[in-house]
Amino acid sequence: MPPEIEQRIARQRTFAIISHPDAGKTTITEKLLLFGGAIQMAGTVKSRKSGRYATSDWMEIEKQRGISVTSSVMTFLYKGFNITLLDTPGHQDFSEDTYRVLTAVDSALMLIDGAKGVEAQTKKLLEVCRMRNTPVMTFINKFDRQCRSPFELLDEIEEVLGIQTSPITWPVGMGSEFAGVYHRQTKKLRIFKEGADRKEFDEVQLTGWDDLLLDKYAIGTWGAQFREEMELLEGAGSAFDPESYLGGLQTPVFFGSAMNSFGVQEFLDDFLRYAPGPLPRPALERFVAPEEPKLTGFIFKIQANMDPAHRDRVAFLRVCSGKFEKGMKVNHVRLERQIKLSKVMGFLAQDREQLDEAWPGEIIGLYDTGLFKIGDSFSEGEPLNFTGIPHFSPEHFMRVRLANPLKTKQLEKGLQQLTEEGATQVFKLQSGGLVLGVVGVLQFEVIKFRLLGEYGVEGVFEPVGYQLARWYHATDLKVKKDFESRYVGQVAIDVDQKPIFLCNSPWDLDYAKEKFKGMQFFANSDHIPA
Ligand code: G4P
């Protein structure tokens, strides 16, 4: 019998769904929870129709706008597996947070609207998965509606996203003539029936794709078309190769209709069969294997004021190795000190229950009293610094000042905390004044709202002409000084006191590089020489 940690690792799957808004992420999340019995959940899954919001639509702004700003964690059990689904913020403006969530998963599900094909947000998110070689499965949704031809969709995925596709299931018809999906490995035809909360579907065992029994179920000419398509696939399509999938080179594709819970179970069953459990994680020092006995982990997200009644901050930590036990002491690597993990949150429905233990791949919530930052690493043994949490150069800027100048302290505190959460970046101009930098413009509104709601500060936001930001460094101090006097209104320091150049255009940056040869510019602050 393998030790408990190995059993736990074998049973753990941690993943996220990537998609463009409206592809059906909320819907498929609900169906996954339905199949899993939704034993534990705390999520952004919302019942839009009834106008109710689930527990983790924490923030007022989410309720007002009907969008999910924050990501959250849902855990459910299915066929003996512990499945952790990290929800990614759906709105396209919140990509930075989404990117960070992707650093904490072992695989992803790409959800595509069958009528629309590959959309902008999916493209961006898949790029992040590819950067990290994250294995991706694909679910093409909404086949109960008129969709594009499956071949056209696969071609688009291959061309636009640059990843090989291998269909595991194949649709028979679509829209009002959608008869079902055929599983190419099991040779089973699952018959489509409408119904939102349906878990059971009729199934027919065929001898193969050319079995004429299919015509009993196919509508109109779809049976003949299905066979033609299958013939083409057998000849020219790529066979499913688990190794290529695990290497992030090939994506197995499933077709269905999330709204009708249809095709979801096929995905879930194959997901458990092929998707990786907790993988080794890179740290500066070495790779950390999940079965190592000592606890290690890193923070990929901080969420303030999850519950207005508590007014707290929670840091989300992914367990990378070992076993977490309530009350244990770990090394907070950045602060070089031991901390006790006594108040820890699990992600159970409704209440934030205290958690007693957690295993590799699982996510725990740490109540934060200001000790944590995104990217922080924790270790029960040697100091280890986990890598790979991306930092992005902001793309939108606003100057912020106070409506009431007496509230400077609250403004600074609010901005400091929002920066630690990764909601914004704050730059202090050398010429005076504060500039906020974000990746998505909607973040400005969130910040304004939260400054007022949580810190009682009314910020006045004014447009500025900056378009991009670069951290800078020069070994020759004279060059640095000359550069800074030439760009007085454009040089600032970030919260870590690192100097940054706020450029008015990409051309502005090129010109500065040309003029000040000794200067180095960085899109990521971690790359600045010490
Ligand atoms: P998101 O989280 O990715 O933004 O998408 P969401 O699940 O909210 O789904 C977006 C819309 O697509 C919803 O319609 C949803 O009902 C619909 N949808 C999801 N899956 C399917 C499917 O398999 N077939 C069809 N035909 N539609 C699907 P809505 O009108 O925006 O909201 P609602 O009133 O239906 O809740």
Coordinates of C-alpha atoms and ligand atoms in Angstrom, one line a residue:
M1 CA 0.0 0.0 0.0
P2 CA 1.6 3.3 -1.0
P3 CA 1.9 6.0 1.7
E4 CA -1.1 8.3 2.2
I5 CA 0.6 11.2 0.3
E6 CA 0.9 9.1 -2.8
Q7 CA -2.7 8.0 -2.6
R8 CA -3.8 11.6 -2.2
I9 CA -1.7 12.8 -5.1
A10 CA -3.1 10.0 -7.4
R11 CA -6.7 11.2 -6.5
Q12 CA -6.1 14.9 -6.9
R13 CA -6.9 16.9 -10.0
T14 CA -6.5 20.7 -10.0
F15 CA -7.7 22.6 -13.1
A16 CA -9.2 25.8 -14.5
I17 CA -11.5 26.6 -17.3
I18 CA -10.4 29.1 -19.9
S19 CA -12.9 30.7 -22.2
H20 CA -14.2 33.9 -23.7
P21 CA -17.1 35.5 -21.9
D22 CA -20.4 33.9 -22.8
A23 CA -19.0 30.6 -24.1
G24 CA -20.7 28.9 -21.2
K25 CA -18.1 28.7 -18.4
T26 CA -20.6 29.3 -15.6
T27 CA -23.0 26.8 -17.1
I28 CA -20.4 24.0 -17.5
T29 CA -19.1 24.7 -14.0
E30 CA -22.5 24.1 -12.6
K31 CA -22.9 20.9 -14.5
L32 CA -19.5 19.6 -13.3
L33 CA -20.7 20.3 -9.8
L34 CA -23.9 18.5 -10.6
F35 CA -22.0 15.4 -11.7
G36 CA -19.8 15.7 -8.7
G37 CA -22.8 16.1 -6.4
A38 CA -21.6 19.6 -5.5
I39 CA -20.5 18.3 -2.1
Q40 CA -18.2 21.2 -1.5
M41 CA -18.4 24.4 -3.3
A42 CA -17.7 28.0 -2.8
G43 CA -17.8 29.7 -6.0
T44 CA -18.8 32.3 -8.4
V45 CA -21.4 30.0 -9.9
K46 CA -24.4 32.0 -10.0
S47 CA -28.0 31.4 -10.7
R48 CA -28.6 34.2 -13.1
K49 CA -32.1 33.2 -13.9
S50 CA -33.3 33.5 -10.4
G51 CA -31.2 36.5 -9.8
R52 CA -29.5 34.9 -6.9
Y53 CA -25.8 35.0 -6.4
A54 CA -23.7 32.2 -4.9
T55 CA -21.6 32.6 -1.9
S56 CA -18.4 33.8 -3.5
D57 CA -19.8 36.7 -5.4
W58 CA -18.3 38.6 -2.6
M59 CA -18.0 42.0 -3.8
E60 CA -20.8 44.5 -4.2
I61 CA -19.5 45.5 -7.6
E62 CA -20.0 42.0 -8.9
K63 CA -23.7 42.1 -7.8
Q64 CA -24.2 45.4 -9.5
R65 CA -22.6 44.5 -12.7
G66 CA -23.4 40.9 -12.9
I67 CA -19.9 40.0 -13.6
S68 CA -17.5 37.8 -11.7
V69 CA -14.5 40.0 -10.7
T70 CA -12.8 37.6 -8.4
S71 CA -11.7 34.1 -8.9
S72 CA -12.5 31.4 -6.5
V73 CA -12.0 27.8 -5.6
M74 CA -14.5 24.9 -5.9
T75 CA -13.8 21.4 -4.6
F76 CA -15.9 18.4 -5.5
L77 CA -15.6 14.7 -5.3
Y78 CA -16.3 12.5 -8.3
K79 CA -15.6 8.8 -8.7
G80 CA -13.1 8.8 -5.8
F81 CA -11.2 11.8 -7.1
N82 CA -10.8 15.1 -5.3
I83 CA -11.3 17.7 -8.0
T84 CA -10.3 21.3 -7.4
L85 CA -11.6 23.7 -10.0
L86 CA -10.1 27.2 -9.8
D87 CA -12.5 29.7 -11.3
T88 CA -11.0 32.3 -13.5
P89 CA -12.6 35.8 -13.7
G90 CA -14.7 35.8 -16.9
H91 CA -14.5 39.5 -17.8
Q92 CA -11.9 40.1 -20.3
D93 CA -10.5 43.0 -18.4
F94 CA -9.4 40.8 -15.5
S95 CA -6.8 38.9 -17.4
E96 CA -4.0 39.5 -15.0
D97 CA -5.7 37.7 -12.2
T98 CA -6.7 34.9 -14.5
Y99 CA -3.1 34.5 -15.6
R100 CA -2.1 34.1 -12.0
V101 CA -4.7 31.5 -11.4
L102 CA -3.3 29.5 -14.3
T103 CA 0.0 29.2 -12.4
A104 CA -1.7 27.2 -9.7
V105 CA -3.3 24.5 -11.8
D106 CA -2.0 21.3 -13.4
S107 CA -4.2 21.4 -16.4
A108 CA -7.0 23.4 -18.1
L109 CA -10.2 23.0 -20.0
M110 CA -10.7 25.2 -22.9
L111 CA -14.3 26.0 -23.6
I112 CA -15.3 27.2 -27.0
D113 CA -18.7 28.4 -28.3
G114 CA -19.4 26.2 -31.3
A115 CA -21.1 29.0 -33.2
K116 CA -18.3 31.5 -32.6
G117 CA -15.1 29.5 -32.6
V118 CA -11.9 30.8 -31.1
E119 CA -12.4 34.2 -29.6
A120 CA -9.9 36.8 -28.4
Q121 CA -9.8 36.0 -24.7
T122 CA -9.4 32.3 -25.3
K123 CA -6.4 33.0 -27.5
K124 CA -4.7 35.1 -24.8
L125 CA -5.3 32.5 -22.1
L126 CA -4.2 29.6 -24.2
E127 CA -0.9 31.5 -24.9
V128 CA -0.3 31.4 -21.1
C129 CA -1.1 27.7 -21.0
R130 CA 1.4 27.1 -23.8
M131 CA 4.1 29.2 -22.2
R132 CA 3.9 26.8 -19.3
N133 CA 3.1 23.6 -21.4
T134 CA -0.1 23.2 -19.4
P135 CA -2.1 20.2 -20.8
V136 CA -5.4 21.5 -22.2
M137 CA -8.6 19.6 -23.0
T138 CA -11.2 21.3 -25.2
F139 CA -15.0 21.3 -25.0
I140 CA -16.9 22.7 -27.9
N141 CA -20.2 23.9 -26.5
K142 CA -23.7 24.7 -27.7
F143 CA -24.2 22.0 -30.2
D144 CA -27.9 22.1 -29.4
R145 CA -27.7 25.3 -31.6
Q146 CA -26.7 25.9 -35.1
C147 CA -22.9 25.7 -34.9
R148 CA -20.0 25.9 -37.4
S149 CA -18.9 22.6 -38.9
P150 CA -16.7 20.6 -36.5
F151 CA -13.9 20.4 -39.0
E152 CA -13.9 24.1 -39.5
L153 CA -13.7 24.6 -35.7
L154 CA -10.8 22.1 -35.3
D155 CA -9.0 23.8 -38.2
E156 CA -9.4 27.2 -36.5
I157 CA -8.1 25.8 -33.1
E158 CA -5.1 24.4 -34.9
E159 CA -4.4 27.5 -36.9
V160 CA -5.2 30.3 -34.5
L161 CA -4.0 28.6 -31.3
G162 CA -1.2 26.5 -32.8
I163 CA -2.1 23.3 -31.0
Q164 CA -2.9 20.0 -32.6
T165 CA -6.4 18.7 -32.0
S166 CA -7.6 15.1 -31.6
P167 CA -11.4 14.7 -31.4
I168 CA -12.4 12.1 -28.7
T169 CA -16.1 12.5 -29.4
W170 CA -17.8 13.6 -32.6
P171 CA -21.3 15.2 -33.0
V172 CA -24.1 13.7 -35.1
G173 CA -25.9 16.7 -36.4
M174 CA -26.4 20.0 -34.6
G175 CA -29.1 22.5 -33.6
S176 CA -32.6 21.1 -33.7
E177 CA -31.2 18.1 -35.5
F178 CA -28.6 17.3 -32.9
A179 CA -28.8 13.5 -32.3
G180 CA -25.9 13.0 -30.0
V181 CA -22.1 12.4 -29.7
Y182 CA -20.1 9.4 -30.7
H183 CA -17.1 8.4 -28.6
R184 CA -14.4 7.2 -30.9
Q185 CA -12.7 5.0 -28.3
T186 CA -15.6 3.4 -26.6
K187 CA -17.7 3.4 -29.9
K188 CA -20.7 4.4 -28.0
L189 CA -23.3 6.8 -29.3
R190 CA -24.9 8.9 -26.5
I191 CA -28.3 10.1 -27.5
F192 CA -29.0 13.8 -27.0
K193 CA -32.1 14.9 -24.9
E194 CA -32.8 18.3 -23.7
G195 CA -32.8 18.9 -19.9
A196 CA -30.7 21.1 -17.7
D197 CA -30.2 18.9 -14.7
R198 CA -30.2 15.6 -16.5
K199 CA -27.5 13.2 -15.4
E200 CA -28.5 10.1 -17.3
F201 CA -28.6 9.7 -21.1
D202 CA -29.4 6.7 -23.3
E203 CA -26.4 5.1 -24.9
V204 CA -26.1 2.8 -27.9
Q205 CA -23.1 0.5 -28.4
L206 CA -22.0 0.6 -32.0
T207 CA -19.5 -1.7 -33.7
G208 CA -17.8 1.4 -35.1
W209 CA -18.5 4.7 -36.8
D210 CA -19.7 2.9 -40.0
D211 CA -22.4 0.9 -38.1
L212 CA -25.6 1.6 -39.9
L213 CA -27.5 1.3 -36.6
L214 CA -26.6 5.0 -36.2
D215 CA -29.1 5.9 -38.9
K216 CA -31.9 5.0 -36.5
Y217 CA -30.9 8.0 -34.4
A218 CA -29.4 10.4 -36.9
I219 CA -31.8 13.0 -38.4
G220 CA -32.0 13.7 -42.1
T221 CA -28.8 13.5 -43.9
W222 CA -26.6 13.8 -40.8
G223 CA -25.9 10.0 -40.6
A224 CA -24.3 10.0 -44.0
Q225 CA -22.4 13.2 -43.2
F226 CA -21.2 11.7 -40.0
R227 CA -19.7 8.7 -41.8
E228 CA -18.1 10.9 -44.4
E229 CA -16.5 13.0 -41.6
M230 CA -15.4 10.0 -39.7
E231 CA -13.7 8.6 -42.8
L232 CA -11.9 11.8 -43.3
L233 CA -10.8 11.8 -39.6
E234 CA -9.6 8.3 -39.7
G235 CA -7.5 9.2 -42.7
A236 CA -6.2 12.7 -41.9
G237 CA -7.0 13.4 -38.2
S238 CA -4.5 13.0 -35.4
A239 CA -4.9 10.0 -33.1
F240 CA -5.1 10.9 -29.4
D241 CA -1.6 10.7 -27.9
P242 CA -1.6 11.0 -24.1
E243 CA 2.1 12.0 -24.1
S244 CA 1.5 14.9 -26.6
Y245 CA -1.5 16.0 -24.5
L246 CA 0.6 16.0 -21.3
G247 CA 3.3 18.0 -23.1
G248 CA 0.7 20.6 -24.1
L249 CA 1.2 19.9 -27.8
Q250 CA -2.2 18.2 -28.5
T251 CA -5.7 18.9 -27.2
P252 CA -8.3 16.2 -27.0
V253 CA -11.6 17.6 -28.1
F254 CA -15.2 16.9 -26.8
F255 CA -18.4 18.2 -28.3
G256 CA -21.6 18.8 -26.4
S257 CA -24.1 21.2 -24.8
A258 CA -23.3 22.4 -21.3
M259 CA -26.7 23.8 -20.8
N260 CA -28.2 20.3 -21.3
S261 CA -25.4 18.7 -19.3
F262 CA -24.7 16.8 -22.5
G263 CA -21.2 15.6 -23.3
V264 CA -20.0 16.8 -19.9
Q265 CA -19.7 13.4 -18.4
E266 CA -17.6 12.1 -21.3
F267 CA -15.3 15.0 -20.7
L268 CA -15.1 14.4 -17.0
D269 CA -14.5 10.7 -17.2
D270 CA -11.6 11.1 -19.7
F271 CA -10.3 14.1 -17.8
L272 CA -9.9 11.8 -14.7
R273 CA -8.3 9.2 -16.8
Y274 CA -5.8 11.4 -18.6
A275 CA -5.3 14.7 -16.9
P276 CA -2.3 15.0 -14.7
G277 CA -2.4 15.0 -10.9
P278 CA -0.2 17.5 -9.0
L279 CA 3.0 18.1 -11.0
P280 CA 6.4 19.0 -9.8
R281 CA 6.8 22.8 -9.4
P282 CA 9.8 24.9 -10.4
A283 CA 11.5 26.9 -7.7
L284 CA 14.6 29.0 -8.1
E285 CA 16.6 26.4 -6.3
R286 CA 15.2 23.2 -7.8
F287 CA 12.1 21.3 -8.9
V288 CA 9.9 20.3 -6.0
A289 CA 8.1 17.0 -6.3
P290 CA 4.6 16.7 -4.8
E291 CA 5.4 13.5 -2.9
E292 CA 8.2 15.2 -0.9
P293 CA 7.2 14.9 2.8
K294 CA 7.8 18.5 3.8
L295 CA 5.1 21.1 3.1
T296 CA 5.8 23.7 0.5
G297 CA 3.5 26.1 -1.3
F298 CA 3.0 29.5 -2.9
I299 CA 0.5 32.3 -2.9
F300 CA -1.1 33.0 -6.3
K301 CA -3.9 35.3 -5.2
I302 CA -4.9 37.6 -2.5
Q303 CA -8.5 38.6 -2.0
A304 CA -9.5 41.4 0.3
N305 CA -12.8 41.7 2.1
M306 CA -14.2 38.5 0.8
D307 CA -16.9 38.9 3.3
P308 CA -17.8 42.4 4.2
A309 CA -18.9 41.1 7.6
H310 CA -15.4 39.9 8.3
R311 CA -13.4 42.7 6.6
D312 CA -10.5 40.4 6.1
R313 CA -8.0 39.4 3.5
V314 CA -7.4 35.9 2.3
A315 CA -4.3 34.7 0.6
F316 CA -4.8 31.6 -1.6
L317 CA -2.0 29.1 -1.3
R318 CA -1.4 26.1 -3.5
V319 CA 0.1 23.2 -1.7
C320 CA 3.0 21.9 -3.8
S321 CA 4.3 19.1 -1.6
G322 CA 3.9 17.5 1.8
K323 CA 0.9 17.7 4.0
F324 CA -0.6 20.8 5.5
E325 CA -1.8 20.4 9.1
K326 CA -3.6 23.0 11.0
G327 CA -1.3 24.9 13.5
M328 CA 1.9 23.8 11.8
K329 CA 4.9 26.2 11.5
V330 CA 6.4 27.0 8.2
N331 CA 9.2 29.2 6.9
H332 CA 7.9 32.4 5.2
V333 CA 10.8 32.5 2.7
R334 CA 10.6 36.2 1.7
L335 CA 10.4 37.4 5.3
E336 CA 12.9 34.8 6.5
R337 CA 10.8 33.9 9.6
Q338 CA 8.6 31.2 10.9
I339 CA 4.9 31.6 10.9
K340 CA 2.2 29.5 12.4
L341 CA -0.6 28.4 10.0
S342 CA -3.4 28.3 12.5
K343 CA -6.3 30.2 10.9
V344 CA -6.8 28.5 7.6
M345 CA -9.9 28.4 5.4
G346 CA -11.2 25.5 3.3
F347 CA -13.5 26.1 0.4
L348 CA -16.7 24.6 1.6
A349 CA -20.2 25.7 0.6
Q350 CA -21.7 28.7 2.4
D351 CA -19.4 28.8 5.3
R352 CA -15.7 29.3 5.4
E353 CA -14.9 26.3 7.3
Q354 CA -11.7 25.8 9.2
L355 CA -9.5 23.3 7.5
D356 CA -7.5 20.7 9.4
E357 CA -5.4 19.2 6.6
A358 CA -4.6 19.6 2.9
W359 CA -2.5 17.7 0.3
P360 CA -0.5 18.6 -2.8
G361 CA -2.6 20.2 -5.5
E362 CA -5.2 21.5 -3.0
I363 CA -5.8 25.2 -2.3
I364 CA -6.0 26.6 1.2
G365 CA -7.0 30.1 2.2
L366 CA -4.8 31.9 4.8
Y367 CA -6.2 34.8 6.7
D368 CA -3.8 37.6 6.0
T369 CA -2.8 40.3 8.5
G370 CA -0.5 41.9 6.0
L371 CA 2.2 39.3 5.9
F372 CA 1.5 37.9 2.5
K373 CA 2.2 39.0 -1.1
I374 CA 1.4 37.3 -4.4
G375 CA 4.3 35.0 -5.3
D376 CA 5.3 34.4 -1.6
S377 CA 6.7 30.9 -1.0
F378 CA 6.4 28.8 2.1
S379 CA 8.4 25.8 3.2
E380 CA 8.5 23.5 6.1
G381 CA 12.2 22.7 5.4
E382 CA 14.8 24.5 3.3
P383 CA 14.0 27.9 1.8
L384 CA 12.6 27.5 -1.7
N385 CA 11.3 30.3 -4.0
F386 CA 8.7 29.1 -6.4
T387 CA 8.8 30.8 -9.8
G388 CA 6.5 31.4 -12.7
I389 CA 4.0 33.9 -11.3
P390 CA 3.9 36.4 -14.1
H391 CA 4.1 40.1 -13.5
F392 CA 2.7 42.3 -16.2
S393 CA 3.7 45.7 -17.3
P394 CA 0.5 47.8 -17.0
E395 CA -1.2 49.0 -20.2
H396 CA -3.6 51.7 -18.8
F397 CA -2.8 54.6 -16.5
M398 CA -4.6 57.2 -14.5
R399 CA -3.4 59.8 -12.1
V400 CA -5.2 59.6 -8.7
R401 CA -5.8 62.4 -6.3
L402 CA -8.0 62.9 -3.3
A403 CA -11.4 64.7 -3.3
N404 CA -10.6 65.3 0.4
P405 CA -6.9 66.0 0.9
L406 CA -7.1 65.1 4.6
K407 CA -7.4 61.4 3.8
T408 CA -3.9 60.9 2.4
K409 CA -3.2 58.1 4.9
Q410 CA -6.2 56.1 4.1
L411 CA -5.5 56.5 0.4
E412 CA -2.0 55.2 0.8
K413 CA -3.1 52.3 2.9
G414 CA -5.9 51.4 0.4
L415 CA -3.6 51.6 -2.6
Q416 CA -0.8 49.6 -0.8
Q417 CA -3.3 46.8 0.0
L418 CA -4.8 46.8 -3.5
T419 CA -1.3 46.6 -4.9
E420 CA -0.4 43.7 -2.7
E421 CA -3.5 41.9 -4.0
G422 CA -2.3 42.6 -7.5
A423 CA -5.4 44.7 -8.3
T424 CA -3.4 47.6 -9.4
Q425 CA 0.1 49.0 -9.5
V426 CA 1.0 52.3 -7.9
F427 CA 3.7 54.6 -9.1
K428 CA 5.0 57.7 -7.2
L429 CA 6.1 60.2 -9.8
Q430 CA 9.4 61.9 -9.0
S431 CA 7.8 65.1 -9.9
G432 CA 5.0 64.5 -7.4
G433 CA 1.7 62.7 -7.7
L434 CA 0.4 59.1 -7.8
V435 CA -0.2 57.2 -11.0
L436 CA -2.2 53.9 -11.1
G437 CA -1.3 51.3 -13.7
V438 CA -3.6 48.4 -14.6
V439 CA -3.8 45.7 -17.3
G440 CA -7.5 46.0 -17.9
V441 CA -9.3 49.4 -17.8
L442 CA -12.3 48.1 -15.9
Q443 CA -9.9 47.7 -12.9
F444 CA -10.0 51.5 -12.4
E445 CA -13.6 51.3 -11.6
V446 CA -13.2 48.5 -9.2
I447 CA -10.4 50.4 -7.5
K448 CA -12.4 53.6 -7.2
F449 CA -15.3 51.6 -5.8
R450 CA -13.2 49.7 -3.3
L451 CA -11.3 52.8 -2.1
L452 CA -14.6 54.4 -1.3
G453 CA -16.4 51.3 0.1
E454 CA -13.5 49.8 2.1
Y455 CA -11.3 52.7 2.9
G456 CA -13.7 55.6 2.9
V457 CA -11.6 57.5 0.4
E458 CA -13.0 59.3 -2.7
G459 CA -10.4 59.1 -5.4
V460 CA -10.5 61.5 -8.3
F461 CA -9.1 59.7 -11.4
E462 CA -7.6 61.8 -14.2
P463 CA -6.4 60.6 -17.6
V464 CA -2.7 60.7 -18.3
G465 CA -0.9 60.2 -21.6
Y466 CA 1.2 57.2 -20.6
Q467 CA 0.8 54.1 -22.7
L468 CA 3.3 51.6 -21.3
A469 CA 5.8 51.3 -18.4
R470 CA 9.3 49.9 -18.2
W471 CA 11.4 49.3 -15.1
Y472 CA 14.9 50.7 -15.7
H473 CA 18.5 50.3 -14.6
A474 CA 21.9 51.7 -15.5
T475 CA 25.2 50.7 -14.1
D476 CA 26.6 54.2 -15.0
L477 CA 24.9 56.5 -12.5
K478 CA 25.6 59.6 -14.6
V479 CA 23.6 58.1 -17.5
K480 CA 20.8 57.3 -15.1
K481 CA 20.8 60.8 -13.8
D482 CA 20.8 62.4 -17.3
F483 CA 18.0 60.1 -18.3
E484 CA 16.0 61.1 -15.2
S485 CA 16.4 64.8 -15.8
R486 CA 15.4 64.4 -19.4
Y487 CA 12.2 62.6 -18.5
V488 CA 11.3 64.4 -15.3
G489 CA 7.5 64.0 -15.5
Q490 CA 7.8 60.3 -16.6
V491 CA 10.0 58.7 -14.0
A492 CA 8.5 57.2 -10.9
I493 CA 9.1 54.5 -8.3
D494 CA 6.9 51.5 -7.6
V495 CA 5.9 50.1 -4.2
D496 CA 9.1 48.2 -3.9
Q497 CA 11.0 51.5 -4.5
K498 CA 12.1 50.3 -8.0
P499 CA 12.4 53.0 -10.6
I500 CA 10.1 52.9 -13.6
F501 CA 9.8 54.8 -16.8
L502 CA 6.2 55.7 -17.9
C503 CA 6.3 56.0 -21.7
N504 CA 4.0 58.1 -23.8
S505 CA 4.2 55.6 -26.7
P506 CA 6.2 52.6 -27.9
W507 CA 8.1 55.2 -30.0
D508 CA 8.9 57.2 -26.9
L509 CA 10.6 54.1 -25.4
D510 CA 12.5 53.4 -28.6
Y511 CA 13.7 57.0 -28.7
A512 CA 14.9 56.8 -25.1
K513 CA 16.8 53.5 -25.8
E514 CA 18.4 55.2 -28.7
K515 CA 19.4 58.3 -26.8
F516 CA 20.5 56.7 -23.6
K517 CA 22.6 53.7 -24.7
G518 CA 23.6 52.8 -21.2
M519 CA 20.1 52.3 -20.0
Q520 CA 18.4 48.9 -19.7
F521 CA 14.6 48.6 -19.7
F522 CA 12.5 45.7 -18.4
A523 CA 8.9 44.7 -18.9
N524 CA 9.1 42.6 -15.7
S525 CA 10.4 44.1 -12.5
D526 CA 12.0 40.7 -11.5
H527 CA 14.5 41.1 -14.2
I528 CA 16.2 44.2 -12.9
P529 CA 19.7 43.4 -11.8
A530 CA 20.1 43.6 -8.0
Ligands
G4P1 P1 -19.9 32.5 -19.2 O1 -19.8 32.1 -17.8 O2 -18.8 31.8 -20.1 O3 -19.9 34.0 -19.5 O4 -21.2 31.9 -19.9 P2 -22.5 31.4 -19.3 O5 -22.4 30.1 -18.7 O6 -23.1 32.5 -18.4 O7 -23.4 31.2 -20.6 C1 -23.6 32.3 -21.5 C2 -24.9 32.0 -22.2 O8 -24.8 30.9 -23.0 C3 -26.1 31.8 -21.3 O9 -27.2 32.4 -21.9 C4 -26.2 30.3 -21.2 O10 -27.5 29.9 -20.9 C5 -25.9 30.0 -22.7 N1 -25.4 28.6 -22.8 C6 -24.4 27.9 -22.1 N2 -24.3 26.7 -22.6 C7 -25.2 26.5 -23.6 C8 -25.5 25.4 -24.4 O11 -25.0 24.3 -24.3 N3 -26.5 25.7 -25.4 C9 -27.1 26.9 -25.5 N4 -28.0 27.0 -26.4 N5 -26.8 27.9 -24.7 C10 -25.9 27.7 -23.8 P3 -27.8 33.7 -21.4 O12 -29.0 34.0 -22.3 O13 -26.8 34.8 -21.4 O14 -28.2 33.5 -19.9 P4 -29.4 32.5 -19.4 O15 -30.5 33.4 -19.3 O16 -29.6 31.4 -20.3 O17 -28.9 32.1 -18.1

